[in-house]
PDB file of C-alpha atoms in Angstrom:
ATOM      1  CA  UNK A   1     111.306 113.197 103.513  1.00 44.00           C
ATOM      2  CA  UNK A   2     108.424 111.628 101.589  1.00 44.00           C
ATOM      3  CA  UNK A   3     104.770 111.920 102.621  1.00 41.00           C
ATOM      4  CA  UNK A   4     104.784 108.215 103.505  1.00 45.00           C
ATOM      5  CA  UNK A   5     107.852 108.692 105.688  1.00 49.00           C
ATOM      6  CA  UNK A   6     106.305 111.646 107.513  1.00 51.00           C
ATOM      7  CA  UNK A   7     103.059 109.726 108.029  1.00 49.00           C
ATOM      8  CA  UNK A   8     104.887 106.703 109.399  1.00 48.00           C
ATOM      9  CA  UNK A   9     106.995 108.903 111.684  1.00 55.00           C
ATOM     10  CA  UNK A  10     103.952 110.719 113.037  1.00 58.00           C
ATOM     11  CA  UNK A  11     102.079 107.470 113.623  1.00 59.00           C
ATOM     12  CA  UNK A  12     105.106 105.973 115.369  1.00 60.00           C
ATOM     13  CA  UNK A  13     105.413 108.948 117.721  1.00 71.00           C
ATOM     14  CA  UNK A  14     101.710 108.900 118.595  1.00 73.00           C
ATOM     15  CA  UNK A  15     101.591 105.171 119.272  1.00 74.00           C
ATOM     16  CA  UNK A  16     104.884 105.078 121.179  1.00 74.00           C
ATOM     17  CA  UNK A  17     103.922 107.986 123.437  1.00 84.00           C
ATOM     18  CA  UNK A  18     101.931 105.906 125.930  1.00 86.00           C
ATOM     19  CA  UNK A  19     104.517 103.137 126.482  1.00 86.00           C
ATOM     20  CA  UNK A  20     107.324 105.706 126.723  1.00 89.00           C
ATOM     21  CA  UNK A  21     105.375 107.687 129.315  1.00 91.00           C
ATOM     22  CA  UNK A  22     104.704 104.434 131.190  1.00 91.00           C
ATOM     23  CA  UNK A  23     108.435 103.647 131.167  1.00 91.00           C
ATOM     24  CA  UNK A  24     109.298 107.127 132.458  1.00 93.00           C
ATOM     25  CA  UNK A  25     106.636 106.836 135.166  1.00 94.00           C
ATOM     26  CA  UNK A  26     108.157 103.556 136.365  1.00 93.00           C
ATOM     27  CA  UNK A  27     111.588 105.202 136.463  1.00 93.00           C
ATOM     28  CA  UNK A  28     110.271 108.124 138.520  1.00 94.00           C
ATOM     29  CA  UNK A  29     108.407 105.821 140.915  1.00 94.00           C
ATOM     30  CA  UNK A  30     111.493 103.611 141.203  1.00 92.00           C
ATOM     31  CA  UNK A  31     113.812 106.479 142.080  1.00 93.00           C
ATOM     32  CA  UNK A  32     111.310 107.920 144.556  1.00 94.00           C
ATOM     33  CA  UNK A  33     110.810 104.501 146.170  1.00 91.00           C
ATOM     34  CA  UNK A  34     114.533 103.840 146.604  1.00 90.00           C
ATOM     35  CA  UNK A  35     115.050 107.276 148.087  1.00 91.00           C
ATOM     36  CA  UNK A  36     112.150 106.798 150.502  1.00 90.00           C
ATOM     37  CA  UNK A  37     112.863 103.199 151.503  1.00 88.00           C
ATOM     38  CA  UNK A  38     116.669 103.121 151.505  1.00 86.00           C
ATOM     39  CA  UNK A  39     117.434 106.742 152.329  1.00 86.00           C
ATOM     40  CA  UNK A  40     119.842 107.096 149.393  1.00 88.00           C
ATOM     41  CA  UNK A  41     120.181 110.140 147.147  1.00 91.00           C
ATOM     42  CA  UNK A  42     118.335 110.457 143.806  1.00 91.00           C
ATOM     43  CA  UNK A  43     121.528 109.903 141.791  1.00 91.00           C
ATOM     44  CA  UNK A  44     122.366 106.663 143.612  1.00 90.00           C
ATOM     45  CA  UNK A  45     118.733 105.565 143.354  1.00 89.00           C
ATOM     46  CA  UNK A  46     118.799 106.164 139.599  1.00 90.00           C
ATOM     47  CA  UNK A  47     122.034 104.146 139.385  1.00 90.00           C
ATOM     48  CA  UNK A  48     120.275 101.256 141.135  1.00 89.00           C
ATOM     49  CA  UNK A  49     117.817 101.165 138.232  1.00 89.00           C
ATOM     50  CA  UNK A  50     120.729 100.737 135.844  1.00 89.00           C
ATOM     51  CA  UNK A  51     122.729  98.304 137.982  1.00 87.00           C
ATOM     52  CA  UNK A  52     120.481  96.247 140.315  1.00 83.00           C
ATOM     53  CA  UNK A  53     123.546  94.506 141.773  1.00 84.00           C
ATOM     54  CA  UNK A  54     124.416  97.781 143.478  1.00 85.00           C
ATOM     55  CA  UNK A  55     121.523  97.217 145.882  1.00 85.00           C
ATOM     56  CA  UNK A  56     123.128  94.063 147.330  1.00 82.00           C
ATOM     57  CA  UNK A  57     126.518  95.809 147.497  1.00 81.00           C
ATOM     58  CA  UNK A  58     124.881  98.680 149.341  1.00 82.00           C
ATOM     59  CA  UNK A  59     123.435  96.419 152.033  1.00 79.00           C
ATOM     60  CA  UNK A  60     126.568  94.312 152.328  1.00 77.00           C
ATOM     61  CA  UNK A  61     128.370  97.405 153.579  1.00 68.00           C
ATOM     62  CA  UNK A  62     125.566  98.376 155.957  1.00 69.00           C
ATOM     63  CA  UNK A  63     123.494  96.735 158.648  1.00 60.00           C
ATOM     64  CA  UNK A  64     120.171  95.236 157.568  1.00 62.00           C
ATOM     65  CA  UNK A  65     119.182  92.865 154.810  1.00 65.00           C
ATOM     66  CA  UNK A  66     117.120  95.369 152.805  1.00 77.00           C
ATOM     67  CA  UNK A  67     114.342  92.891 152.071  1.00 84.00           C
ATOM     68  CA  UNK A  68     111.751  95.600 151.621  1.00 87.00           C
ATOM     69  CA  UNK A  69     113.936  97.507 149.184  1.00 88.00           C
ATOM     70  CA  UNK A  70     114.792  94.347 147.245  1.00 86.00           C
ATOM     71  CA  UNK A  71     111.121  93.376 146.988  1.00 89.00           C
ATOM     72  CA  UNK A  72     110.317  96.862 145.737  1.00 91.00           C
ATOM     73  CA  UNK A  73     113.205  96.610 143.261  1.00 90.00           C
ATOM     74  CA  UNK A  74     111.810  93.342 141.888  1.00 91.00           C
ATOM     75  CA  UNK A  75     108.487  95.030 141.152  1.00 92.00           C
ATOM     76  CA  UNK A  76     110.192  98.051 139.573  1.00 92.00           C
ATOM     77  CA  UNK A  77     112.495  96.011 137.354  1.00 92.00           C
ATOM     78  CA  UNK A  78     109.596  93.808 136.247  1.00 92.00           C
ATOM     79  CA  UNK A  79     107.601  96.911 135.342  1.00 92.00           C
ATOM     80  CA  UNK A  80     110.567  98.316 133.408  1.00 92.00           C
ATOM     81  CA  UNK A  81     110.826  95.115 131.397  1.00 92.00           C
ATOM     82  CA  UNK A  82     107.101  95.171 130.596  1.00 93.00           C
ATOM     83  CA  UNK A  83     107.256  98.838 129.569  1.00 90.00           C
ATOM     84  CA  UNK A  84     110.339  98.159 127.432  1.00 89.00           C
ATOM     85  CA  UNK A  85     108.644  95.259 125.680  1.00 90.00           C
ATOM     86  CA  UNK A  86     105.592  97.458 125.121  1.00 87.00           C
ATOM     87  CA  UNK A  87     107.772 100.118 123.490  1.00 84.00           C
ATOM     88  CA  UNK A  88     109.523  97.568 121.280  1.00 82.00           C
ATOM     89  CA  UNK A  89     106.287  95.931 120.219  1.00 81.00           C
ATOM     90  CA  UNK A  90     104.752  99.299 119.388  1.00 79.00           C
ATOM     91  CA  UNK A  91     107.720 100.350 117.262  1.00 75.00           C
ATOM     92  CA  UNK A  92     107.855  97.056 115.368  1.00 73.00           C
ATOM     93  CA  UNK A  93     104.108  96.919 114.822  1.00 71.00           C
ATOM     94  CA  UNK A  94     103.971 100.497 113.548  1.00 66.00           C
ATOM     95  CA  UNK A  95     107.037 100.209 111.339  1.00 61.00           C
ATOM     96  CA  UNK A  96     106.487  96.747 109.898  1.00 61.00           C
ATOM     97  CA  UNK A  97     102.960  95.660 110.832  1.00 54.00           C
ATOM     98  CA  UNK A  98     101.368  97.168 107.716  1.00 53.00           C
ATOM     99  CA  UNK A  99     104.003  95.666 105.442  1.00 55.00           C
ATOM    100  CA  UNK A 100     103.604  92.243 107.033  1.00 57.00           C
ATOM    101  CA  UNK A 101      99.826  92.412 106.683  1.00 62.00           C
ATOM    102  CA  UNK A 102     100.096  93.451 103.035  1.00 66.00           C
ATOM    103  CA  UNK A 103     102.589  90.655 102.409  1.00 66.00           C
ATOM    104  CA  UNK A 104     100.264  88.057 103.904  1.00 67.00           C
ATOM    105  CA  UNK A 105      97.276  89.384 101.944  1.00 73.00           C
ATOM    106  CA  UNK A 106      99.311  89.334  98.739  1.00 74.00           C
ATOM    107  CA  UNK A 107     100.350  85.718  99.340  1.00 81.00           C
ATOM    108  CA  UNK A 108      96.735  84.719  99.964  1.00 82.00           C
ATOM    109  CA  UNK A 109      95.613  86.508  96.799  1.00 82.00           C
ATOM    110  CA  UNK A 110      98.372  84.851  94.776  1.00 85.00           C
ATOM    111  CA  UNK A 111      97.311  81.393  95.944  1.00 89.00           C
ATOM    112  CA  UNK A 112      93.689  82.147  95.041  1.00 89.00           C
ATOM    113  CA  UNK A 113      94.672  83.478  91.591  1.00 90.00           C
ATOM    114  CA  UNK A 114      96.824  80.420  90.915  1.00 88.00           C
ATOM    115  CA  UNK A 115      93.698  78.290  91.334  1.00 89.00           C
ATOM    116  CA  UNK A 116      91.690  80.302  88.779  1.00 88.00           C
ATOM    117  CA  UNK A 117      90.939  79.109  85.278  1.00 87.00           C
ATOM    118  CA  UNK A 118      89.392  80.995  82.342  1.00 90.00           C
ATOM    119  CA  UNK A 119      89.349  84.283  84.236  1.00 95.00           C
ATOM    120  CA  UNK A 120      89.543  87.763  82.728  1.00 97.00           C
ATOM    121  CA  UNK A 121      92.443  90.097  83.464  1.00 97.00           C
ATOM    122  CA  UNK A 122      91.616  93.803  83.491  1.00 97.00           C
ATOM    123  CA  UNK A 123      94.694  95.989  83.100  1.00 97.00           C
ATOM    124  CA  UNK A 124      93.849  99.386  84.538  1.00 96.00           C
ATOM    125  CA  UNK A 125      91.079 100.102  87.040  1.00 95.00           C
ATOM    126  CA  UNK A 126      89.964 103.491  85.793  1.00 93.00           C
ATOM    127  CA  UNK A 127      86.379 104.223  84.804  1.00 93.00           C
ATOM    128  CA  UNK A 128      86.540 102.012  81.718  1.00 94.00           C
ATOM    129  CA  UNK A 129      88.225  99.156  83.567  1.00 95.00           C
ATOM    130  CA  UNK A 130      85.783  99.378  86.483  1.00 94.00           C
ATOM    131  CA  UNK A 131      82.812  99.337  84.128  1.00 93.00           C
ATOM    132  CA  UNK A 132      84.031  96.220  82.319  1.00 94.00           C
ATOM    133  CA  UNK A 133      84.852  94.584  85.653  1.00 95.00           C
ATOM    134  CA  UNK A 134      81.416  95.296  87.092  1.00 94.00           C
ATOM    135  CA  UNK A 135      79.633  93.818  84.070  1.00 94.00           C
ATOM    136  CA  UNK A 136      81.806  90.710  84.148  1.00 95.00           C
ATOM    137  CA  UNK A 137      81.203  90.222  87.868  1.00 93.00           C
ATOM    138  CA  UNK A 138      77.453  90.545  87.299  1.00 93.00           C
ATOM    139  CA  UNK A 139      77.760  87.621  84.901  1.00 93.00           C
ATOM    140  CA  UNK A 140      79.702  85.591  87.424  1.00 92.00           C
ATOM    141  CA  UNK A 141      83.032  85.781  85.573  1.00 94.00           C
ATOM    142  CA  UNK A 142      86.152  85.720  87.766  1.00 95.00           C
ATOM    143  CA  UNK A 143      88.214  88.889  87.328  1.00 96.00           C
ATOM    144  CA  UNK A 144      91.785  89.811  88.181  1.00 97.00           C
ATOM    145  CA  UNK A 145      92.382  93.574  88.133  1.00 97.00           C
ATOM    146  CA  UNK A 146      95.897  94.948  87.666  1.00 97.00           C
ATOM    147  CA  UNK A 147      96.531  98.518  88.783  1.00 96.00           C
ATOM    148  CA  UNK A 148      99.808 100.336  89.440  1.00 94.00           C
ATOM    149  CA  UNK A 149      98.459 103.552  90.973  1.00 94.00           C
ATOM    150  CA  UNK A 150      98.465 103.103  94.742  1.00 88.00           C
ATOM    151  CA  UNK A 151      95.312 105.121  95.435  1.00 92.00           C
ATOM    152  CA  UNK A 152      93.335 103.515  92.611  1.00 93.00           C
ATOM    153  CA  UNK A 153      94.522 100.076  93.683  1.00 92.00           C
ATOM    154  CA  UNK A 154      93.172 100.757  97.168  1.00 88.00           C
ATOM    155  CA  UNK A 155      89.697 101.339  95.715  1.00 90.00           C
ATOM    156  CA  UNK A 156      89.429  97.891  94.147  1.00 92.00           C
ATOM    157  CA  UNK A 157      86.636  95.855  95.692  1.00 88.00           C
ATOM    158  CA  UNK A 158      88.658  92.832  96.765  1.00 86.00           C
ATOM    159  CA  UNK A 159      85.489  91.076  97.930  1.00 87.00           C
ATOM    160  CA  UNK A 160      84.527  90.393  94.321  1.00 90.00           C
ATOM    161  CA  UNK A 161      87.749  91.067  92.377  1.00 93.00           C
ATOM    162  CA  UNK A 162      91.264  89.691  92.750  1.00 94.00           C
ATOM    163  CA  UNK A 163      93.724  92.583  92.793  1.00 93.00           C
ATOM    164  CA  UNK A 164      97.350  92.669  91.649  1.00 94.00           C
ATOM    165  CA  UNK A 165      99.385  95.812  92.209  1.00 93.00           C
ATOM    166  CA  UNK A 166     101.879  96.588  89.475  1.00 94.00           C
ATOM    167  CA  UNK A 167     102.461  97.662  85.883  1.00 96.00           C
ATOM    168  CA  UNK A 168     100.669  95.322  83.460  1.00 96.00           C
ATOM    169  CA  UNK A 169     103.361  96.002  80.855  1.00 96.00           C
ATOM    170  CA  UNK A 170     105.742  93.926  82.967  1.00 96.00           C
ATOM    171  CA  UNK A 171     105.828  90.211  82.272  1.00 96.00           C
ATOM    172  CA  UNK A 172     106.168  89.330  85.964  1.00 95.00           C
ATOM    173  CA  UNK A 173     102.967  91.215  86.816  1.00 96.00           C
ATOM    174  CA  UNK A 174     100.982  89.450  84.102  1.00 97.00           C
ATOM    175  CA  UNK A 175     102.332  86.117  85.302  1.00 95.00           C
ATOM    176  CA  UNK A 176     101.246  87.023  88.839  1.00 93.00           C
ATOM    177  CA  UNK A 177      97.754  87.492  87.408  1.00 95.00           C
ATOM    178  CA  UNK A 178      98.014  83.930  85.995  1.00 95.00           C
ATOM    179  CA  UNK A 179      97.816  85.026  82.362  1.00 96.00           C
ATOM    180  CA  UNK A 180      98.523  81.508  81.040  1.00 94.00           C
ATOM    181  CA  UNK A 181      95.286  80.279  82.632  1.00 95.00           C
ATOM    182  CA  UNK A 182      93.278  83.387  81.682  1.00 96.00           C
ATOM    183  CA  UNK A 183      90.543  83.402  79.064  1.00 95.00           C
ATOM    184  CA  UNK A 184      91.002  87.057  78.130  1.00 97.00           C
ATOM    185  CA  UNK A 185      93.069  90.153  78.831  1.00 97.00           C
ATOM    186  CA  UNK A 186      91.558  93.639  78.568  1.00 97.00           C
ATOM    187  CA  UNK A 187      94.083  96.455  78.230  1.00 97.00           C
ATOM    188  CA  UNK A 188      91.895  99.191  79.694  1.00 96.00           C
ATOM    189  CA  UNK A 189      94.351 101.966  80.550  1.00 96.00           C
ATOM    190  CA  UNK A 190      93.628 105.488  79.291  1.00 93.00           C
ATOM    191  CA  UNK A 191      96.854 105.380  77.272  1.00 95.00           C
ATOM    192  CA  UNK A 192      96.935 103.784  73.827  1.00 95.00           C
ATOM    193  CA  UNK A 193     100.687 103.222  73.816  1.00 96.00           C
ATOM    194  CA  UNK A 194     100.610 101.529  77.225  1.00 96.00           C
ATOM    195  CA  UNK A 195      97.767  99.260  76.121  1.00 97.00           C
ATOM    196  CA  UNK A 196      99.643  98.267  72.979  1.00 97.00           C
ATOM    197  CA  UNK A 197     102.714  97.437  75.083  1.00 97.00           C
ATOM    198  CA  UNK A 198     100.501  95.287  77.310  1.00 97.00           C
ATOM    199  CA  UNK A 199      99.199  93.472  74.232  1.00 97.00           C
ATOM    200  CA  UNK A 200     102.723  92.763  72.994  1.00 96.00           C
ATOM    201  CA  UNK A 201     103.813  91.395  76.384  1.00 97.00           C
ATOM    202  CA  UNK A 202     100.623  89.391  76.897  1.00 97.00           C
ATOM    203  CA  UNK A 203     100.682  87.790  73.442  1.00 95.00           C
ATOM    204  CA  UNK A 204     104.308  86.821  73.991  1.00 94.00           C
ATOM    205  CA  UNK A 205     103.492  84.980  77.210  1.00 95.00           C
ATOM    206  CA  UNK A 206     100.115  83.511  76.279  1.00 95.00           C
ATOM    207  CA  UNK A 207      99.610  83.498  72.478  1.00 94.00           C
ATOM    208  CA  UNK A 208      96.148  81.921  72.752  1.00 93.00           C
ATOM    209  CA  UNK A 209      94.655  84.386  75.231  1.00 95.00           C
ATOM    210  CA  UNK A 210      91.963  86.695  73.857  1.00 96.00           C
ATOM    211  CA  UNK A 211      93.244  90.278  73.769  1.00 97.00           C
ATOM    212  CA  UNK A 212      90.944  93.294  73.940  1.00 96.00           C
ATOM    213  CA  UNK A 213      92.819  96.561  73.574  1.00 97.00           C
ATOM    214  CA  UNK A 214      91.490 100.032  74.287  1.00 96.00           C
ATOM    215  CA  UNK A 215      92.834 102.847  72.090  1.00 95.00           C
ATOM    216  CA  UNK A 216      92.108 106.538  71.842  1.00 91.00           C
ATOM    217  CA  UNK A 217      91.414 106.831  68.117  1.00 89.00           C
ATOM    218  CA  UNK A 218      91.464 104.976  64.790  1.00 89.00           C
ATOM    219  CA  UNK A 219      95.122 105.782  64.185  1.00 91.00           C
ATOM    220  CA  UNK A 220      96.099 103.155  66.761  1.00 93.00           C
ATOM    221  CA  UNK A 221      93.778 100.408  65.526  1.00 94.00           C
ATOM    222  CA  UNK A 222      96.152  98.818  63.009  1.00 94.00           C
ATOM    223  CA  UNK A 223      99.065  99.049  65.442  1.00 95.00           C
ATOM    224  CA  UNK A 224      97.029  97.320  68.129  1.00 95.00           C
ATOM    225  CA  UNK A 225      96.062  94.572  65.661  1.00 95.00           C
ATOM    226  CA  UNK A 226      99.689  93.977  64.782  1.00 94.00           C
ATOM    227  CA  UNK A 227     100.494  93.844  68.518  1.00 94.00           C
ATOM    228  CA  UNK A 228      98.143  90.873  68.831  1.00 93.00           C
ATOM    229  CA  UNK A 229      94.780  92.449  69.663  1.00 95.00           C
ATOM    230  CA  UNK A 230      91.766  90.308  68.788  1.00 96.00           C
ATOM    231  CA  UNK A 231      89.436  93.215  69.414  1.00 95.00           C
ATOM    232  CA  UNK A 232      90.154  96.943  69.464  1.00 95.00           C
ATOM    233  CA  UNK A 233      87.850  99.219  71.414  1.00 93.00           C
ATOM    234  CA  UNK A 234      87.520 102.985  71.139  1.00 92.00           C
ATOM    235  CA  UNK A 235      85.228 103.930  74.064  1.00 86.00           C
ATOM    236  CA  UNK A 236      84.409 107.361  72.688  1.00 79.00           C
ATOM    237  CA  UNK A 237      83.290 105.888  69.376  1.00 72.00           C
ATOM    238  CA  UNK A 238      81.275 103.119  71.037  1.00 73.00           C
ATOM    239  CA  UNK A 239      79.523 105.523  73.382  1.00 67.00           C
ATOM    240  CA  UNK A 240      78.812 107.911  70.497  1.00 63.00           C
ATOM    241  CA  UNK A 241      77.242 105.105  68.495  1.00 60.00           C
ATOM    242  CA  UNK A 242      75.126 104.109  71.498  1.00 63.00           C
ATOM    243  CA  UNK A 243      73.864 107.679  71.867  1.00 63.00           C
ATOM    244  CA  UNK A 244      73.096 107.912  68.139  1.00 62.00           C
ATOM    245  CA  UNK A 245      71.201 104.615  68.243  1.00 66.00           C
ATOM    246  CA  UNK A 246      69.107 105.820  71.171  1.00 62.00           C
ATOM    247  CA  UNK A 247      68.045 109.035  69.421  1.00 58.00           C
TER     248      UNK A 247
END
């Protein structure tokens, strides 16, 4: 079983414990009440919880109308229904509530992205991608960040950045980020080959979009240019030049 599956199972058990205990408590109180009020045995009382019609049959064969027992039964059965609904709601909320919430948030984000124009798409939200994103946001530029790692995606500040979860090498993911309306795409992953693949896909969808591609060394520069990159960035070289200039 995966970690996610174990986490979901543990959360489900913890949240369902209270409604299940409430259901069992109602059952115990119901059996005890029938035994006390009607003078039947525990087994027959438990059967009454399963088949309420047995109560009327019981009193048809005996003297008395059993109004007190029937009134008590109405309360018990109502409580069982409430407890059952509570259990069902808890299970559904725990199992699907997070997925539904994520689905709604994704739909809202998609609508907002579809309304953007001249935004910048940052592919990869590592240190380099975050740095570029922060500087762009400081200038008031709208940014859409694409990240496929679940943990890294969760750290995106969605208050200032639109987030798309997925692999930026996939055409569908770039389209979700509204690449046709974008001003620029920055392939910021710490993987030269992946960034070049992003450039190839992006230039195929939106030939006019400005492409900035991060690579690890000069050997990839010409390849990135042929893939459609308008600008090739080697962070280590740029930072080294900045340090040299400051000395």
